[in-house]
Amino acid sequence: MTLTVLLYGFLAGAAVVLGGVLVVVRKEWTARFQEYLLALSAGFLLSLVFVELVPEALHAVGAEAPLYMLAGYAILHLFEHTIVGHLHFGEETHSEIMLSSVASYSTFAGLCIHAFFDGFAIAVGLQFDFLLGLLIFIAVILHKIPEGLTIASVMLAARHRRSTAFIASIVVGAATFGGAAGGLMLGGIDERLVGTAFAFSAGIATYVGASDLIPEINHSKNRIIPVLVFVGMILFYLGKVALGTVAGVHH
Ligand SMILES: [Zn+2]
Ligand SMILES: [Zn+2]
Protein backbone atom coordinates (compact mmCIF):
# COMPACT_ATOMS: atom_id res chain seq x y z
CA MET A 1 0.00 0.00 0.00
CA THR A 2 2.83 2.39 0.89
CA LEU A 3 4.38 2.13 -2.57
CA THR A 4 1.00 2.39 -4.30
CA VAL A 5 0.11 5.59 -2.43
CA LEU A 6 3.52 7.10 -3.18
CA LEU A 7 3.21 6.11 -6.85
CA TYR A 8 -0.16 7.89 -7.21
CA GLY A 9 1.24 10.90 -5.36
CA PHE A 10 4.20 10.92 -7.72
CA LEU A 11 2.02 10.68 -10.86
CA ALA A 12 -0.13 13.59 -9.67
CA GLY A 13 3.01 15.64 -9.01
CA ALA A 14 4.50 14.74 -12.39
CA ALA A 15 1.33 16.00 -14.14
CA VAL A 16 1.93 19.44 -12.58
CA VAL A 17 5.50 19.50 -13.94
CA LEU A 18 4.17 18.50 -17.38
CA GLY A 19 1.78 21.47 -17.30
CA GLY A 20 4.70 23.72 -16.35
CA VAL A 21 6.85 22.42 -19.20
CA LEU A 22 4.07 23.05 -21.75
CA VAL A 23 3.95 26.70 -20.71
CA VAL A 24 7.71 27.17 -20.57
CA VAL A 25 8.17 25.78 -24.10
CA ARG A 26 5.24 27.95 -25.29
CA LYS A 27 2.65 25.52 -26.54
CA GLU A 28 -0.23 27.78 -27.56
CA TRP A 29 -2.88 25.07 -27.45
CA THR A 30 -2.35 24.46 -23.72
CA ALA A 31 -4.37 27.51 -22.64
CA ARG A 32 -7.39 26.34 -24.63
CA PHE A 33 -6.91 22.74 -23.64
CA GLN A 34 -6.65 23.46 -19.91
CA GLU A 35 -10.23 24.81 -19.68
CA TYR A 36 -11.55 21.48 -20.91
CA LEU A 37 -9.62 19.67 -18.18
CA LEU A 38 -10.73 22.13 -15.45
CA ALA A 39 -14.38 21.61 -16.44
CA LEU A 40 -14.10 17.81 -16.52
CA SER A 41 -12.29 17.83 -13.17
CA ALA A 42 -14.97 20.06 -11.58
CA GLY A 43 -17.86 17.83 -12.71
CA PHE A 44 -16.00 14.72 -11.65
CA LEU A 45 -14.94 16.12 -8.25
CA LEU A 46 -18.35 17.49 -7.29
CA SER A 47 -20.10 14.22 -8.23
CA LEU A 48 -17.54 12.39 -6.14
CA VAL A 49 -18.18 14.72 -3.20
CA PHE A 50 -21.97 14.40 -3.24
CA VAL A 51 -22.32 10.76 -4.22
CA GLU A 52 -19.42 9.18 -2.32
CA LEU A 53 -17.27 11.36 -0.06
CA VAL A 54 -19.98 13.01 2.06
CA PRO A 55 -22.06 9.85 2.67
CA GLU A 56 -18.92 7.76 3.34
CA ALA A 57 -17.49 10.35 5.73
CA LEU A 58 -20.80 10.50 7.64
CA HIS A 59 -20.83 6.73 7.75
CA ALA A 60 -17.24 6.53 9.04
CA VAL A 61 -17.09 9.41 11.50
CA GLY A 62 -20.74 10.06 12.28
CA ALA A 63 -22.02 13.34 13.67
CA GLU A 64 -18.57 14.95 13.75
CA ALA A 65 -17.99 14.45 10.02
CA PRO A 66 -19.61 17.75 8.89
CA LEU A 67 -17.29 19.69 11.18
CA TYR A 68 -14.20 18.08 9.61
CA MET A 69 -15.63 18.72 6.14
CA LEU A 70 -16.12 22.38 6.99
CA ALA A 71 -12.57 22.49 8.39
CA GLY A 72 -11.21 21.08 5.11
CA TYR A 73 -13.14 23.66 3.12
CA ALA A 74 -12.08 26.47 5.47
CA ILE A 75 -8.36 25.67 5.47
CA LEU A 76 -8.11 25.95 1.68
CA HIS A 77 -10.14 29.14 1.73
CA LEU A 78 -7.77 30.53 4.35
CA PHE A 79 -4.60 29.68 2.45
CA GLU A 80 -5.81 30.34 -1.11
CA HIS A 81 -7.99 33.42 -0.81
CA THR A 82 -7.63 34.94 2.65
CA ILE A 83 -3.86 35.13 3.07
CA VAL A 84 -3.20 35.14 -0.69
CA GLY A 85 -4.66 38.06 -2.62
CA HIS A 86 -4.54 36.82 -6.20
CA LEU A 87 -5.06 33.19 -7.11
CA HIS A 88 -7.11 31.69 -9.86
CA PHE A 89 -6.69 28.57 -11.92
CA GLY A 90 -5.69 28.62 -15.54
CA GLU A 91 -3.44 30.83 -17.57
CA GLU A 92 -2.45 34.16 -16.00
CA THR A 93 -4.26 36.72 -18.13
CA HIS A 94 -3.80 39.78 -15.92
CA SER A 95 -0.59 40.86 -17.61
CA GLU A 96 -2.11 44.33 -18.12
CA ILE A 97 -1.64 44.99 -14.40
CA MET A 98 1.66 43.10 -14.58
CA LEU A 99 1.79 40.76 -11.68
CA SER A 100 4.25 41.95 -9.06
CA SER A 101 6.98 39.72 -7.77
CA VAL A 102 5.36 39.63 -4.33
CA ALA A 103 1.99 38.61 -5.83
CA SER A 104 3.62 35.81 -7.80
CA TYR A 105 5.29 34.41 -4.67
CA SER A 106 2.09 34.54 -2.64
CA THR A 107 0.21 32.79 -5.48
CA PHE A 108 3.00 30.24 -5.52
CA ALA A 109 2.66 29.65 -1.75
CA GLY A 110 -1.13 29.33 -2.06
CA LEU A 111 -0.80 26.79 -4.88
CA CYS A 112 1.79 24.76 -2.95
CA ILE A 113 -0.65 24.41 -0.05
CA HIS A 114 -3.48 23.57 -2.44
CA ALA A 115 -1.27 20.92 -4.10
CA PHE A 116 -0.23 19.51 -0.73
CA PHE A 117 -3.88 18.89 0.16
CA ASP A 118 -4.56 17.36 -3.30
CA GLY A 119 -1.89 14.76 -2.53
CA PHE A 120 -3.13 14.40 1.03
CA ALA A 121 -6.69 13.65 -0.19
CA ILE A 122 -5.41 11.02 -2.62
CA ALA A 123 -3.35 9.24 0.08
CA VAL A 124 -6.11 9.34 2.69
CA GLY A 125 -8.70 8.19 0.14
CA LEU A 126 -6.59 5.22 -0.96
CA GLN A 127 -6.11 4.12 2.65
CA PHE A 128 -9.76 4.65 3.54
CA ASP A 129 -11.14 2.76 0.57
CA PHE A 130 -8.97 1.92 -2.39
CA LEU A 131 -11.68 2.50 -5.03
CA LEU A 132 -12.61 5.86 -3.56
CA GLY A 133 -8.94 6.80 -3.50
CA LEU A 134 -8.64 5.95 -7.19
CA LEU A 135 -11.66 8.14 -7.98
CA ILE A 136 -10.10 11.00 -6.00
CA PHE A 137 -6.87 10.45 -7.94
CA ILE A 138 -8.68 10.68 -11.29
CA ALA A 139 -10.55 13.83 -10.22
CA VAL A 140 -7.30 15.45 -9.05
CA ILE A 141 -5.09 14.45 -11.98
CA LEU A 142 -7.59 15.98 -14.43
CA HIS A 143 -6.72 19.44 -13.11
CA LYS A 144 -3.03 18.81 -12.40
CA ILE A 145 -1.74 19.81 -15.85
CA PRO A 146 -3.76 23.08 -15.59
CA GLU A 147 -2.20 23.55 -12.14
CA GLY A 148 1.31 23.40 -13.60
CA LEU A 149 0.17 25.76 -16.33
CA THR A 150 -1.23 28.13 -13.71
CA ILE A 151 1.95 28.44 -11.68
CA ALA A 152 4.28 28.65 -14.68
CA SER A 153 2.16 31.35 -16.36
CA VAL A 154 1.90 33.33 -13.10
CA MET A 155 5.70 33.31 -12.79
CA LEU A 156 6.14 34.39 -16.42
CA ALA A 157 3.53 37.17 -16.01
CA ALA A 158 5.60 38.49 -13.09
CA ARG A 159 8.62 38.52 -15.42
CA HIS A 160 10.50 35.74 -13.73
CA ARG A 161 12.80 33.69 -15.91
CA ARG A 162 11.58 30.57 -17.73
CA SER A 163 13.84 28.46 -15.54
CA THR A 164 12.20 29.95 -12.42
CA ALA A 165 8.74 29.17 -13.86
CA PHE A 166 9.83 25.60 -14.51
CA ILE A 167 11.29 25.20 -11.01
CA ALA A 168 8.07 26.61 -9.51
CA SER A 169 6.06 23.88 -11.27
CA ILE A 170 8.48 21.27 -9.90
CA VAL A 171 7.98 22.60 -6.36
CA VAL A 172 4.16 22.53 -6.72
CA GLY A 173 4.51 18.95 -8.04
CA ALA A 174 6.75 18.08 -5.08
CA ALA A 175 4.18 19.60 -2.68
CA THR A 176 1.59 17.20 -4.16
CA PHE A 177 3.91 14.28 -3.51
CA GLY A 178 4.65 15.64 -0.02
CA GLY A 179 0.93 15.74 0.74
CA ALA A 180 0.57 12.10 -0.32
CA ALA A 181 3.52 11.15 1.93
CA GLY A 182 1.94 13.15 4.78
CA GLY A 183 -1.42 11.43 4.36
CA LEU A 184 0.36 8.08 4.32
CA MET A 185 2.21 8.86 7.57
CA LEU A 186 -1.03 9.90 9.24
CA GLY A 187 -2.51 6.48 8.42
CA GLY A 188 0.57 4.85 9.87
CA ILE A 189 0.18 6.68 13.20
CA ASP A 190 -3.41 5.74 13.90
CA GLU A 191 -5.93 3.97 11.71
CA ARG A 192 -8.86 5.86 13.23
CA LEU A 193 -7.28 9.11 12.06
CA VAL A 194 -7.89 8.02 8.46
CA GLY A 195 -11.68 8.38 8.87
CA THR A 196 -11.29 11.88 10.28
CA ALA A 197 -8.81 12.84 7.57
CA PHE A 198 -11.19 11.38 4.99
CA ALA A 199 -14.02 13.66 6.16
CA PHE A 200 -11.53 16.58 6.07
CA SER A 201 -10.58 15.59 2.51
CA ALA A 202 -14.25 15.67 1.48
CA GLY A 203 -14.21 19.37 2.47
CA ILE A 204 -10.98 19.91 0.52
CA ALA A 205 -12.48 18.27 -2.58
CA THR A 206 -15.57 20.47 -2.25
CA TYR A 207 -13.42 23.60 -2.18
CA VAL A 208 -11.31 22.57 -5.15
CA GLY A 209 -14.38 21.65 -7.24
CA ALA A 210 -16.75 24.44 -6.26
CA SER A 211 -14.45 27.36 -5.40
CA ASP A 212 -11.28 26.80 -7.44
CA LEU A 213 -12.56 25.24 -10.64
CA ILE A 214 -16.21 26.29 -11.16
CA PRO A 215 -15.44 30.06 -11.10
CA GLU A 216 -12.84 29.56 -13.88
CA ILE A 217 -15.37 27.67 -15.97
CA ASN A 218 -17.97 30.41 -15.50
CA HIS A 219 -15.47 33.00 -16.71
CA SER A 220 -14.71 31.12 -19.88
CA LYS A 221 -15.64 32.70 -23.20
CA ASN A 222 -15.91 29.25 -24.72
CA ARG A 223 -19.54 28.14 -24.26
CA ILE A 224 -18.62 24.46 -24.60
CA ILE A 225 -16.78 24.61 -21.25
CA PRO A 226 -19.85 24.75 -18.94
CA VAL A 227 -21.31 21.77 -20.82
CA LEU A 228 -18.16 19.78 -20.04
CA VAL A 229 -18.97 19.97 -16.31
CA PHE A 230 -21.87 17.62 -17.05
CA VAL A 231 -19.56 15.41 -19.10
CA GLY A 232 -17.31 15.26 -16.01
CA MET A 233 -20.31 14.07 -13.99
CA ILE A 234 -21.05 11.33 -16.53
CA LEU A 235 -17.35 10.44 -16.58
CA PHE A 236 -17.48 10.03 -12.82
CA TYR A 237 -20.42 7.66 -13.10
CA LEU A 238 -18.71 5.62 -15.82
CA GLY A 239 -15.44 5.57 -13.87
CA LYS A 240 -17.19 4.38 -10.76
CA VAL A 241 -18.98 1.59 -12.64
CA ALA A 242 -15.79 0.56 -14.46
CA LEU A 243 -13.64 0.52 -11.33
CA GLY A 244 -16.40 -1.25 -9.36
CA THR A 245 -16.56 -3.97 -12.00
CA VAL A 246 -12.80 -4.41 -12.18
CA ALA A 247 -12.23 -4.31 -8.45
CA GLY A 248 -15.41 -6.25 -7.66
CA VAL A 249 -16.15 -4.03 -4.69
CA HIS A 250 -19.39 -3.21 -2.92
CA HIS A 251 -19.69 0.41 -4.01
ZN1 LIG B 1 -4.70 36.83 -12.67
ZN1 LIG C 1 -5.23 20.78 -7.36
XYZ file of C-alpha atoms and ligand atoms in Angstrom:
253
model
C 0.000 0.000 0.000
C 2.829 2.387 0.894
C 4.381 2.129 -2.569
C 1.001 2.389 -4.297
C 0.112 5.585 -2.433
C 3.517 7.099 -3.182
C 3.206 6.114 -6.852
C -0.160 7.886 -7.212
C 1.239 10.896 -5.365
C 4.204 10.918 -7.722
C 2.020 10.683 -10.859
C -0.135 13.587 -9.674
C 3.007 15.645 -9.006
C 4.495 14.735 -12.392
C 1.333 16.001 -14.142
C 1.934 19.442 -12.585
C 5.496 19.496 -13.938
C 4.167 18.498 -17.376
C 1.784 21.473 -17.296
C 4.698 23.721 -16.348
C 6.846 22.417 -19.197
C 4.070 23.052 -21.750
C 3.948 26.701 -20.713
C 7.706 27.168 -20.570
C 8.171 25.778 -24.104
C 5.236 27.946 -25.295
C 2.655 25.517 -26.538
C -0.233 27.783 -27.560
C -2.877 25.075 -27.453
C -2.348 24.455 -23.719
C -4.370 27.510 -22.637
C -7.391 26.340 -24.632
C -6.911 22.738 -23.643
C -6.654 23.462 -19.912
C -10.226 24.812 -19.683
C -11.547 21.476 -20.909
C -9.616 19.674 -18.176
C -10.728 22.127 -15.454
C -14.381 21.611 -16.435
C -14.103 17.814 -16.519
C -12.291 17.829 -13.168
C -14.974 20.056 -11.576
C -17.864 17.832 -12.705
C -15.999 14.716 -11.647
C -14.943 16.123 -8.246
C -18.352 17.492 -7.293
C -20.098 14.225 -8.227
C -17.537 12.387 -6.144
C -18.185 14.716 -3.196
C -21.974 14.398 -3.244
C -22.318 10.761 -4.223
C -19.417 9.182 -2.320
C -17.269 11.361 -0.060
C -19.981 13.011 2.057
C -22.057 9.851 2.666
C -18.924 7.760 3.335
C -17.495 10.346 5.727
C -20.797 10.501 7.639
C -20.831 6.732 7.753
C -17.243 6.533 9.041
C -17.085 9.410 11.501
C -20.744 10.062 12.282
C -22.023 13.340 13.670
C -18.571 14.949 13.749
C -17.986 14.455 10.021
C -19.607 17.749 8.888
C -17.289 19.692 11.183
C -14.203 18.085 9.614
C -15.630 18.715 6.143
C -16.118 22.380 6.988
C -12.566 22.491 8.393
C -11.209 21.078 5.114
C -13.139 23.663 3.118
C -12.080 26.469 5.474
C -8.359 25.670 5.470
C -8.114 25.952 1.676
C -10.140 29.137 1.729
C -7.771 30.525 4.349
C -4.602 29.682 2.445
C -5.806 30.345 -1.109
C -7.989 33.416 -0.806
C -7.628 34.945 2.647
C -3.858 35.132 3.069
C -3.199 35.136 -0.691
C -4.663 38.062 -2.624
C -4.542 36.818 -6.197
C -5.064 33.192 -7.106
C -7.112 31.687 -9.861
C -6.688 28.571 -11.925
C -5.685 28.616 -15.539
C -3.439 30.828 -17.569
C -2.448 34.160 -16.002
C -4.259 36.718 -18.128
C -3.800 39.779 -15.919
C -0.593 40.864 -17.606
C -2.112 44.326 -18.122
C -1.645 44.988 -14.403
C 1.655 43.099 -14.576
C 1.793 40.761 -11.682
C 4.247 41.951 -9.057
C 6.985 39.717 -7.772
C 5.356 39.632 -4.329
C 1.988 38.614 -5.828
C 3.620 35.807 -7.796
C 5.288 34.406 -4.669
C 2.086 34.539 -2.639
C 0.207 32.789 -5.484
C 2.999 30.237 -5.519
C 2.663 29.654 -1.749
C -1.131 29.327 -2.061
C -0.797 26.794 -4.876
C 1.789 24.759 -2.946
C -0.653 24.409 -0.045
C -3.484 23.569 -2.442
C -1.273 20.920 -4.101
C -0.225 19.505 -0.731
C -3.878 18.886 0.157
C -4.561 17.355 -3.298
C -1.889 14.763 -2.527
C -3.129 14.400 1.026
C -6.692 13.650 -0.187
C -5.406 11.016 -2.623
C -3.355 9.242 0.082
C -6.106 9.345 2.693
C -8.698 8.190 0.144
C -6.590 5.218 -0.957
C -6.108 4.123 2.647
C -9.758 4.648 3.544
C -11.142 2.758 0.568
C -8.965 1.920 -2.392
C -11.678 2.496 -5.031
C -12.612 5.863 -3.558
C -8.940 6.796 -3.501
C -8.645 5.951 -7.193
C -11.658 8.140 -7.977
C -10.098 11.003 -5.997
C -6.869 10.454 -7.935
C -8.679 10.678 -11.295
C -10.548 13.827 -10.224
C -7.304 15.446 -9.050
C -5.092 14.446 -11.975
C -7.590 15.975 -14.428
C -6.717 19.437 -13.108
C -3.028 18.814 -12.398
C -1.740 19.807 -15.849
C -3.761 23.079 -15.589
C -2.200 23.553 -12.139
C 1.306 23.403 -13.599
C 0.168 25.759 -16.332
C -1.231 28.127 -13.712
C 1.952 28.436 -11.677
C 4.279 28.647 -14.676
C 2.162 31.347 -16.357
C 1.904 33.333 -13.100
C 5.701 33.311 -12.794
C 6.137 34.391 -16.422
C 3.529 37.172 -16.014
C 5.601 38.490 -13.094
C 8.622 38.520 -15.416
C 10.503 35.739 -13.735
C 12.798 33.688 -15.907
C 11.582 30.573 -17.728
C 13.840 28.457 -15.536
C 12.199 29.948 -12.419
C 8.739 29.170 -13.860
C 9.835 25.602 -14.515
C 11.289 25.200 -11.011
C 8.070 26.613 -9.512
C 6.060 23.884 -11.274
C 8.483 21.274 -9.898
C 7.984 22.598 -6.361
C 4.161 22.527 -6.720
C 4.510 18.948 -8.039
C 6.747 18.077 -5.076
C 4.179 19.601 -2.681
C 1.587 17.205 -4.160
C 3.906 14.282 -3.509
C 4.651 15.643 -0.018
C 0.929 15.736 0.739
C 0.573 12.105 -0.324
C 3.517 11.147 1.929
C 1.942 13.151 4.778
C -1.421 11.426 4.359
C 0.357 8.078 4.324
C 2.214 8.864 7.570
C -1.026 9.896 9.243
C -2.514 6.482 8.419
C 0.569 4.855 9.875
C 0.183 6.682 13.197
C -3.412 5.736 13.903
C -5.934 3.969 11.711
C -8.863 5.857 13.230
C -7.285 9.105 12.058
C -7.892 8.018 8.456
C -11.677 8.384 8.868
C -11.292 11.884 10.282
C -8.812 12.838 7.568
C -11.194 11.380 4.989
C -14.016 13.662 6.162
C -11.531 16.580 6.069
C -10.577 15.590 2.505
C -14.248 15.673 1.481
C -14.210 19.367 2.467
C -10.979 19.913 0.524
C -12.475 18.271 -2.585
C -15.572 20.469 -2.251
C -13.424 23.605 -2.178
C -11.311 22.569 -5.153
C -14.376 21.655 -7.237
C -16.752 24.445 -6.262
C -14.450 27.361 -5.400
C -11.278 26.803 -7.436
C -12.562 25.244 -10.639
C -16.211 26.289 -11.162
C -15.436 30.055 -11.095
C -12.845 29.558 -13.879
C -15.370 27.670 -15.969
C -17.965 30.408 -15.497
C -15.472 32.995 -16.714
C -14.707 31.115 -19.884
C -15.639 32.704 -23.199
C -15.907 29.248 -24.723
C -19.540 28.143 -24.262
C -18.617 24.460 -24.596
C -16.780 24.610 -21.253
C -19.848 24.745 -18.936
C -21.308 21.767 -20.819
C -18.161 19.780 -20.035
C -18.966 19.965 -16.307
C -21.867 17.616 -17.054
C -19.564 15.409 -19.103
C -17.310 15.260 -16.014
C -20.305 14.070 -13.989
C -21.048 11.328 -16.530
C -17.355 10.438 -16.583
C -17.477 10.030 -12.817
C -20.419 7.655 -13.097
C -18.706 5.617 -15.818
C -15.439 5.566 -13.872
C -17.187 4.375 -10.756
C -18.983 1.590 -12.637
C -15.793 0.561 -14.460
C -13.637 0.516 -11.327
C -16.396 -1.248 -9.363
C -16.555 -3.973 -11.999
C -12.798 -4.414 -12.184
C -12.233 -4.307 -8.449
C -15.410 -6.247 -7.664
C -16.148 -4.034 -4.690
C -19.391 -3.208 -2.921
C -19.693 0.413 -4.013
Zn -4.696 36.826 -12.667
Zn -5.227 20.776 -7.359
